Coordinates of C-alpha atoms in Angstrom, one line a residue:
Chain A
M231 CA -15.9 32.9 20.9
T232 CA -13.6 34.4 23.5
L233 CA -10.1 33.5 24.6
S234 CA -11.5 32.3 27.9
Q235 CA -14.1 30.1 26.3
A236 CA -11.4 28.7 23.9
T237 CA -9.0 27.8 26.7
T238 CA -11.2 26.4 29.5
G239 CA -12.7 23.0 29.9
R240 CA -10.2 21.1 27.8
A241 CA -10.6 17.3 27.9
K242 CA -7.9 15.4 29.7
R243 CA -6.8 12.0 28.7
Q244 CA -7.4 9.3 31.4
V245 CA -4.1 8.6 33.1
K246 CA -3.2 4.9 33.2
T247 CA -0.4 3.2 35.1
A248 CA 2.7 2.9 32.9
T249 CA 4.6 -0.4 33.2
L250 CA 8.0 -0.8 31.6
V251 CA 7.9 -4.0 29.6
G252 CA 10.7 -3.8 27.1
V253 CA 12.9 -1.8 24.7
D254 CA 13.1 -1.2 21.0
V255 CA 16.7 -0.8 20.0
Y256 CA 17.6 0.5 16.5
I257 CA 20.7 -1.4 15.4
I258 CA 22.9 -0.3 12.5
T259 CA 24.8 -3.2 10.8
E260 CA 26.0 -4.1 7.3
D261 CA 26.1 -7.8 8.2
G262 CA 22.5 -8.7 7.6
I263 CA 19.7 -9.6 10.0
P264 CA 21.3 -9.4 13.5
A265 CA 21.1 -12.4 15.9
F266 CA 21.4 -11.8 19.6
D267 CA 22.8 -13.3 22.7
E268 CA 20.8 -13.5 25.9
Y269 CA 20.7 -10.2 27.8
G270 CA 19.5 -11.2 31.3
A271 CA 15.8 -10.3 31.6
F272 CA 15.6 -8.9 28.0
K273 CA 14.7 -11.4 25.4
I274 CA 14.6 -10.6 21.7
E275 CA 11.0 -10.8 20.3
F276 CA 11.4 -9.7 16.8
V277 CA 13.6 -7.8 14.3
S278 CA 12.1 -5.6 11.7
N279 CA 13.5 -3.7 8.7
R280 CA 11.6 -0.8 7.3
G281 CA 8.7 -2.0 9.4
T282 CA 8.6 -5.5 8.1
K283 CA 9.4 -8.4 10.4
V284 CA 12.5 -10.2 9.3
W285 CA 13.0 -12.4 12.3
P286 CA 11.6 -14.8 13.4
G287 CA 9.8 -16.5 10.6
Y288 CA 9.8 -16.4 6.8
V289 CA 11.5 -13.5 5.0
S290 CA 10.8 -13.1 1.3
P291 CA 14.1 -13.2 -0.6
D292 CA 12.7 -10.2 -2.6
L293 CA 12.5 -8.0 0.5
M294 CA 14.8 -5.0 0.3
L295 CA 16.8 -4.5 3.5
V296 CA 18.5 -1.4 4.7
N297 CA 21.3 -1.3 7.2
W298 CA 19.0 -0.2 10.1
Y299 CA 17.0 -2.8 12.1
R300 CA 14.4 -2.3 14.8
C301 CA 15.1 -5.0 17.4
R302 CA 12.4 -5.5 20.1
F303 CA 13.5 -6.8 23.4
M304 CA 10.8 -7.7 25.8
A305 CA 11.3 -8.1 29.6
T306 CA 10.8 -11.6 30.9
R307 CA 10.0 -10.2 34.4
T308 CA 9.5 -6.8 36.0
V309 CA 12.4 -4.6 35.2
T310 CA 13.7 -1.2 36.2
D311 CA 15.1 1.7 34.3
A312 CA 18.5 0.9 35.7
E313 CA 18.3 -2.6 34.2
V314 CA 17.6 -1.0 30.8
D315 CA 20.8 1.0 31.2
G316 CA 22.7 -2.1 32.0
F317 CA 21.2 -4.0 29.1
L318 CA 22.1 -1.2 26.6
S319 CA 25.6 -1.1 28.0
A320 CA 26.0 -4.8 27.4
L321 CA 24.5 -4.4 23.9
T322 CA 26.9 -1.6 23.0
K323 CA 29.9 -4.0 23.4
K324 CA 28.8 -5.8 20.3
W325 CA 26.4 -3.6 18.4
K326 CA 26.2 -0.1 17.0
W327 CA 22.8 1.4 17.7
S328 CA 21.2 4.7 16.8
A329 CA 18.4 4.9 19.4
A330 CA 16.5 3.1 22.0
Q331 CA 12.8 3.5 22.9
K332 CA 11.4 2.1 26.1
L333 CA 8.2 0.2 25.8
W334 CA 5.4 0.7 28.2
N335 CA 2.1 -0.7 28.8
Y336 CA -0.5 1.8 29.8
G337 CA -3.0 -0.1 32.0
D338 CA -3.6 -3.2 30.0
E339 CA -2.8 -1.7 26.7
A340 CA 0.5 -1.9 24.8
G341 CA 1.9 1.5 24.1
Y342 CA 3.8 0.3 21.0
S343 CA 3.0 -1.1 17.6
K344 CA 3.9 -4.5 16.2
A345 CA 5.8 -5.0 13.0
Y346 CA 4.1 -6.1 9.8
Chain B
M211 CA -6.3 -30.4 -9.9
E212 CA -2.5 -29.9 -10.4
D213 CA -2.8 -31.0 -14.0
F214 CA -5.8 -28.7 -14.5
I215 CA -3.8 -25.8 -13.2
K216 CA -0.9 -26.5 -15.5
M217 CA -3.3 -26.2 -18.5
G218 CA -3.8 -22.5 -17.9
K219 CA -1.5 -20.0 -19.5
H220 CA -1.7 -17.8 -16.4
V221 CA -2.4 -19.0 -12.9
I222 CA -3.7 -16.0 -10.9
T223 CA -4.7 -15.8 -7.2
M224 CA -8.1 -14.3 -6.9
L225 CA -8.8 -12.6 -3.5
P226 CA -12.5 -11.7 -3.5
G227 CA -12.2 -10.0 -0.2
E228 CA -15.3 -9.2 1.9
G229 CA -18.5 -7.1 1.8
T230 CA -19.3 -6.5 -1.9
G231 CA -15.9 -7.9 -2.9
P232 CA -17.1 -11.4 -3.9
E233 CA -19.9 -10.1 -6.2
I234 CA -17.6 -7.5 -7.7
C235 CA -14.9 -10.1 -8.4
E236 CA -17.3 -12.6 -10.0
A237 CA -18.5 -9.8 -12.4
V238 CA -14.9 -9.0 -13.2
R239 CA -13.9 -12.6 -13.7
S240 CA -16.8 -13.1 -16.1
V241 CA -15.5 -10.1 -18.2
I242 CA -11.9 -11.2 -18.1
D243 CA -12.8 -14.8 -19.0
H244 CA -14.6 -13.5 -22.1
S245 CA -11.6 -11.5 -23.2
G246 CA -9.8 -14.4 -24.8
V247 CA -7.0 -14.7 -22.2
D248 CA -6.3 -18.1 -20.8
I249 CA -6.4 -17.9 -17.0
V250 CA -6.8 -20.4 -14.2
W251 CA -8.0 -18.7 -11.1
E252 CA -7.0 -19.8 -7.6
Y253 CA -9.5 -18.5 -5.1
E254 CA -8.1 -17.6 -1.7
E255 CA -9.5 -15.8 1.4
I256 CA -8.5 -12.5 2.9
G257 CA -9.9 -10.0 5.3
L258 CA -12.1 -9.7 8.4
D259 CA -14.2 -12.8 7.4
C260 CA -11.1 -14.9 7.8
L261 CA -10.7 -14.0 11.5
K262 CA -13.5 -16.3 12.7
E263 CA -12.2 -19.3 10.8
H264 CA -8.4 -18.8 10.7
G265 CA -7.7 -16.2 13.5
T266 CA -5.9 -14.0 11.0
L267 CA -6.8 -11.5 8.2
L268 CA -4.3 -13.2 5.9
P269 CA -4.3 -17.0 6.1
E270 CA -1.1 -18.9 5.4
K271 CA -2.7 -20.7 2.4
T272 CA -3.4 -17.3 0.8
I273 CA 0.2 -16.2 1.3
K274 CA 1.5 -19.4 -0.2
S275 CA -0.8 -19.0 -3.3
I276 CA 0.4 -15.5 -3.9
A277 CA 4.0 -16.5 -3.4
K278 CA 3.7 -19.3 -5.9
N279 CA 1.7 -17.5 -8.6
K280 CA 3.4 -14.1 -8.1
I281 CA 0.3 -12.4 -9.3
A282 CA -3.1 -11.7 -7.7
I283 CA -6.2 -9.6 -8.1
K284 CA -8.0 -8.5 -5.0
G285 CA -11.4 -7.2 -4.1
P286 CA -12.0 -4.8 -1.3
T287 CA -11.3 -5.5 2.3
T288 CA -12.0 -3.6 5.5
T289 CA -9.3 -2.2 7.6
P290 CA -10.0 -1.7 11.3
V291 CA -9.6 1.9 12.4
G292 CA -7.6 3.0 15.5
T293 CA -7.2 -0.4 17.1
G294 CA -7.4 -4.1 16.4
H295 CA -5.7 -6.0 13.6
K296 CA -3.3 -4.6 11.1
S297 CA -4.4 -4.0 7.6
A298 CA -4.3 -7.0 5.3
N299 CA -3.5 -4.7 2.4
V300 CA -0.5 -3.2 4.1
T301 CA 0.7 -6.6 5.3
L302 CA 0.6 -7.9 1.7
R303 CA 2.5 -4.9 0.5
K304 CA 5.1 -5.4 3.2
M305 CA 5.4 -9.1 2.9
F306 CA 5.9 -9.2 -0.9
D307 CA 7.7 -5.8 -1.0
L308 CA 5.2 -4.4 -3.4
Y309 CA 6.9 -1.0 -3.5
A310 CA 5.2 0.6 -6.4
N311 CA 1.5 1.6 -6.1
V312 CA 0.5 2.7 -9.6
R313 CA -2.8 4.5 -9.9
P314 CA -4.0 6.0 -13.2
V315 CA -7.0 8.4 -13.4
K316 CA -8.6 9.6 -16.6
L317 CA -11.7 11.6 -17.3
I318 CA -14.7 9.3 -18.0
P319 CA -17.0 11.0 -20.5
V320 CA -20.3 9.8 -18.9
L321 CA -19.3 11.4 -15.6
K322 CA -19.7 15.1 -16.2
R323 CA -16.8 17.0 -14.7
P324 CA -15.8 20.6 -14.9
W325 CA -12.5 19.9 -16.7
D326 CA -11.5 19.2 -20.3
K327 CA -8.6 16.9 -19.5
I328 CA -7.4 14.8 -16.7
D329 CA -4.9 12.0 -17.3
I330 CA -2.7 11.6 -14.3
L331 CA -0.5 8.6 -13.3
S332 CA 0.6 8.5 -9.7
F333 CA 3.4 6.4 -8.4
R334 CA 3.2 6.0 -4.7
E335 CA 6.1 4.5 -2.7
N336 CA 4.2 1.7 -1.0
T337 CA 6.3 0.4 1.8
E338 CA 8.0 3.2 3.8
D339 CA 7.2 6.6 5.2
S340 CA 4.9 6.6 8.2
Y341 CA 3.6 3.2 7.1
A342 CA 6.7 1.5 8.6
A343 CA 4.5 0.6 11.6
I344 CA 6.9 2.1 14.1
E345 CA 4.6 3.8 16.6
H346 CA 5.0 4.4 20.3
M347 CA 3.2 6.0 23.2
V348 CA 6.3 7.8 24.5
S349 CA 4.3 9.1 27.5
D350 CA 0.7 8.7 28.5
E351 CA -0.2 11.8 26.5
V352 CA 2.3 11.8 23.7
A353 CA 2.3 9.4 20.7
Q354 CA 5.0 9.3 18.0
C355 CA 5.2 7.6 14.6
L356 CA 8.6 7.3 12.9
K357 CA 8.6 8.4 9.3
V358 CA 11.1 6.2 7.6
I359 CA 12.4 7.2 4.2
T360 CA 15.4 5.3 2.7
W361 CA 17.7 6.0 -0.2
P362 CA 17.3 2.6 -1.8
G363 CA 13.5 2.7 -1.3
S364 CA 13.3 6.2 -2.9
V365 CA 15.6 5.3 -5.8
R366 CA 13.7 2.3 -6.8
I367 CA 10.3 4.0 -6.9
A368 CA 11.8 6.8 -8.9
E369 CA 13.4 4.4 -11.3
F370 CA 10.2 2.4 -11.6
A371 CA 8.2 5.6 -12.4
F372 CA 10.6 6.6 -15.2
K373 CA 10.5 3.1 -16.7
W374 CA 6.7 2.9 -16.6
A375 CA 6.3 6.5 -17.9
R376 CA 8.6 5.8 -20.8
A377 CA 6.8 2.5 -21.7
N378 CA 3.5 4.4 -21.7
N379 CA 4.8 7.4 -23.6
R380 CA 4.4 9.8 -20.8
K381 CA 6.2 13.1 -21.0
K382 CA 6.7 14.6 -17.6
I383 CA 7.2 13.3 -14.0
Q384 CA 7.0 15.5 -10.9
C385 CA 8.2 14.5 -7.5
V386 CA 5.7 15.5 -4.7
H387 CA 7.3 16.3 -1.3
K388 CA 7.4 18.6 1.7
A389 CA 11.2 18.9 1.7
N390 CA 11.0 22.6 2.7
I391 CA 9.9 21.4 6.2
M392 CA 11.0 17.7 6.4
K393 CA 14.4 18.4 5.1
M394 CA 15.9 15.0 6.0
T395 CA 13.1 12.6 5.1
D396 CA 11.4 14.3 2.2
G397 CA 14.7 15.8 1.3
L398 CA 16.2 12.3 0.8
F399 CA 13.2 11.3 -1.3
L400 CA 13.7 14.4 -3.5
E401 CA 17.4 13.9 -3.7
A402 CA 17.0 10.3 -4.9
F403 CA 14.4 11.5 -7.5
R404 CA 16.7 14.1 -8.8
E405 CA 19.6 11.6 -9.0
V406 CA 17.4 9.2 -11.0
A407 CA 16.1 12.1 -13.2
K408 CA 19.7 12.8 -14.3
K409 CA 19.8 9.4 -16.0
N410 CA 16.5 10.0 -17.7
P411 CA 16.9 13.2 -19.6
D412 CA 14.3 12.3 -22.3
I413 CA 11.5 12.8 -19.7
E414 CA 10.8 16.3 -18.4
T415 CA 11.0 16.4 -14.6
G416 CA 10.1 18.7 -11.8
D417 CA 9.1 18.8 -8.2
I418 CA 6.2 20.3 -6.3
I419 CA 5.4 20.8 -2.6
V420 CA 2.5 18.6 -1.6
D421 CA 0.2 21.3 -0.4
N422 CA 0.7 23.3 -3.5
C423 CA 0.2 20.2 -5.5
S424 CA -3.1 19.6 -3.8
M425 CA -4.3 23.0 -4.6
Q426 CA -3.1 22.8 -8.2
L427 CA -4.8 19.4 -8.7
V428 CA -8.2 20.8 -7.7
R429 CA -7.8 24.1 -9.7
N430 CA -6.2 22.8 -12.8
P431 CA -5.7 19.0 -12.9
G432 CA -5.0 19.0 -16.7
Q433 CA -1.5 20.4 -16.1
F434 CA -0.3 17.1 -14.4
D435 CA 1.1 14.0 -16.1
C436 CA 3.0 11.7 -13.7
L437 CA 3.5 12.1 -10.0
V438 CA 6.0 10.3 -7.8
L439 CA 5.1 10.5 -4.1
P440 CA 6.2 9.1 -0.7
N441 CA 3.6 6.7 0.8
L442 CA 1.4 9.1 2.8
Y443 CA 1.1 11.8 0.3
G444 CA 0.6 9.2 -2.4
D445 CA -2.2 7.6 -0.4
I446 CA -4.0 10.9 0.0
L447 CA -3.4 12.6 -3.4
S448 CA -4.2 9.4 -5.4
D449 CA -7.6 9.4 -3.8
L450 CA -7.9 13.1 -4.5
C451 CA -7.1 12.4 -8.2
A452 CA -9.8 9.6 -8.2
G453 CA -12.3 12.1 -6.8
L454 CA -11.5 14.5 -9.6
V455 CA -12.8 12.0 -12.2
G456 CA -15.8 10.7 -10.3
G457 CA -14.7 8.8 -7.3
L458 CA -13.1 5.6 -6.2
G459 CA -15.6 3.5 -8.2
F460 CA -13.6 4.1 -11.3
A461 CA -10.1 4.1 -9.8
P462 CA -7.9 1.1 -10.5
G463 CA -4.6 0.3 -8.8
A464 CA -1.6 -1.9 -9.0
N465 CA 0.9 -2.9 -6.3
I466 CA 4.0 -4.0 -7.9
G467 CA 7.3 -5.5 -6.6
D468 CA 10.3 -6.9 -8.4
N469 CA 8.8 -10.5 -8.3
C470 CA 5.2 -10.2 -7.3
S471 CA 2.2 -8.0 -8.2
I472 CA -1.3 -7.5 -6.7
F473 CA -3.9 -5.6 -8.6
E474 CA -6.7 -4.1 -6.6
A475 CA -9.3 -1.3 -6.4
V476 CA -8.7 1.1 -3.6
H477 CA -12.3 1.6 -2.5
G478 CA -13.8 0.0 0.6
S479 CA -15.9 -3.2 0.9
A480 CA -19.2 -1.3 1.3
P481 CA -20.7 -4.0 3.5
K482 CA -24.1 -2.3 3.6
Y483 CA -24.5 -3.1 0.0
A484 CA -23.2 -6.7 0.2
G485 CA -25.4 -9.2 -1.6
M486 CA -27.4 -6.5 -3.3
K487 CA -25.4 -6.6 -6.5
K488 CA -25.6 -2.9 -7.2
V489 CA -22.1 -1.7 -6.7
N490 CA -19.9 -0.6 -9.6
P491 CA -17.2 -3.2 -10.4
S492 CA -15.2 -0.8 -12.7
A493 CA -12.3 -0.2 -10.3
V494 CA -11.5 -3.9 -9.9
L495 CA -12.2 -4.5 -13.6
L496 CA -9.8 -1.7 -14.7
S497 CA -7.3 -3.1 -12.2
G498 CA -7.8 -6.3 -14.1
V499 CA -7.0 -4.5 -17.4
M500 CA -3.8 -3.2 -15.8
M501 CA -3.0 -6.8 -14.8
L502 CA -3.5 -8.1 -18.3
R503 CA -1.2 -5.4 -19.7
W504 CA 1.4 -6.4 -17.0
L505 CA 1.1 -10.0 -18.2
N506 CA 1.6 -8.7 -21.8
E507 CA -1.9 -9.8 -22.7
K508 CA -2.4 -6.6 -24.7
A509 CA -5.2 -7.8 -27.0
A510 CA -7.4 -9.0 -24.1
A511 CA -6.7 -5.8 -22.2
D512 CA -7.6 -3.7 -25.2
R513 CA -10.8 -5.7 -25.8
I514 CA -12.0 -5.1 -22.3
Q515 CA -11.1 -1.5 -22.3
K516 CA -12.9 -0.9 -25.6
G517 CA -16.0 -2.8 -24.3
F518 CA -15.9 -0.8 -21.1
D519 CA -15.6 2.5 -22.9
K520 CA -18.4 1.6 -25.2
V521 CA -20.8 0.7 -22.4
L522 CA -20.0 3.9 -20.6
A523 CA -20.4 6.0 -23.8
E524 CA -23.8 4.4 -24.5
G525 CA -24.9 5.0 -21.0
K526 CA -27.7 2.4 -21.0
H527 CA -26.2 0.0 -18.5
L528 CA -24.6 2.1 -15.8
T529 CA -24.6 1.3 -12.1
Y530 CA -26.3 3.7 -9.6
D531 CA -23.2 5.7 -8.8
A532 CA -22.9 6.6 -12.5
G533 CA -26.5 7.6 -12.7
G534 CA -27.9 4.3 -14.0
T535 CA -29.9 1.4 -12.6
A536 CA -28.0 -1.6 -13.9
S537 CA -26.9 -4.2 -11.4
T538 CA -23.2 -5.3 -11.0
D539 CA -23.9 -8.3 -13.2
E540 CA -25.9 -6.4 -15.9
F541 CA -23.1 -3.9 -16.2
A542 CA -20.5 -6.7 -16.6
A543 CA -22.8 -8.5 -19.1
A544 CA -23.1 -5.4 -21.2
I545 CA -19.3 -5.1 -21.3
V546 CA -19.1 -8.7 -22.4
R547 CA -21.6 -8.0 -25.2
A548 CA -19.8 -4.9 -26.2
M549 CA -16.5 -6.7 -26.4
E550 CA -18.0 -8.9 -29.1
T551 CA -18.6 -5.9 -31.4
V552 CA -15.4 -3.8 -30.8

């Protein structure tokens, strides 16, 4: 095989329209499972710890928790990147967070995993 | 029914699973019931077959049964690949925080292998790593998965491994990692192992990089005793270890947490063989033996193990994968007969 053969004709992934639908925010707290206020168009959907959902619903008392929670906030309407900035600014007033990941749908498909 | 359940010494949730799972679990149950142990079985559903009726792979009733009994034995289930529902297995491990996946492999004489000795015990951290279910399409052509390794999660699997190893008279534990590249994540796992090792000076310890470990396992598996691994390496290398001794058909497993345990084979549900009663029930049966030992039912566990060893040594009633023609039920019946003479 030649270099030319190796580098031509590569498959491209079908491009789908990306729609901003929410934000995962990684909160650091020593005070247990965080509970959230309303943040405009961003509504808390679940909180997970080490990938296991710890809110809402049943949490085994045996579950080992660390001080780092993934908190999924879904948009209740169409939102902009600027609104995400505003949401994170509001969140910062109360919570220490390590990272935020915007959630997009690609076409009709969610571009993010659910928690176990 | 409640009174009946209370009569049993142990109440165990039985999860037959799907595909060949139900016929395997019936064979296993028949052997365990002849071992002299007093068990009441609670049958519950799990897996893809539940979707039609319950809309979930893991019905609430099943969860409640496991939560109540705190011990279960499980047949194989099918995990959708790439899309669809999440694995029922992983969900159970997460839900009940079954952090220690214990998988022993030993040479089985009837299966001719090119080695003189294999006796490896792997301890796979079962809840963290890239199994934390944190995945995102961060652009339309880039996917990322967070590899989550925590100090308390790493410490507890290491501590568990040392306790299990000592209780089973094992001599050496090696931590398997890739800390030369993943210095934070695997580095933390290794650091926790070394910290725990300091408190267990009676057991020889060491560490080995996962790629070298893979090569060494294939070239000279007899050199290994116990391995402690993060989730992904443990998933892969424990199957490799099973392959060394003849495949997943003889590979038992236990998923253990601080308050709940689920014992299961790690092979698939083999749906194309469902109903044919030809598959090898050994992996689930040996998982049952592990379960009995966990329940401190040593006599019953020894009885089954000796019967199993005798049937394999005689070689007259082997399933097709071991070179025989016996059905699942005939293999189980032969073990029951052998148990009466050992």
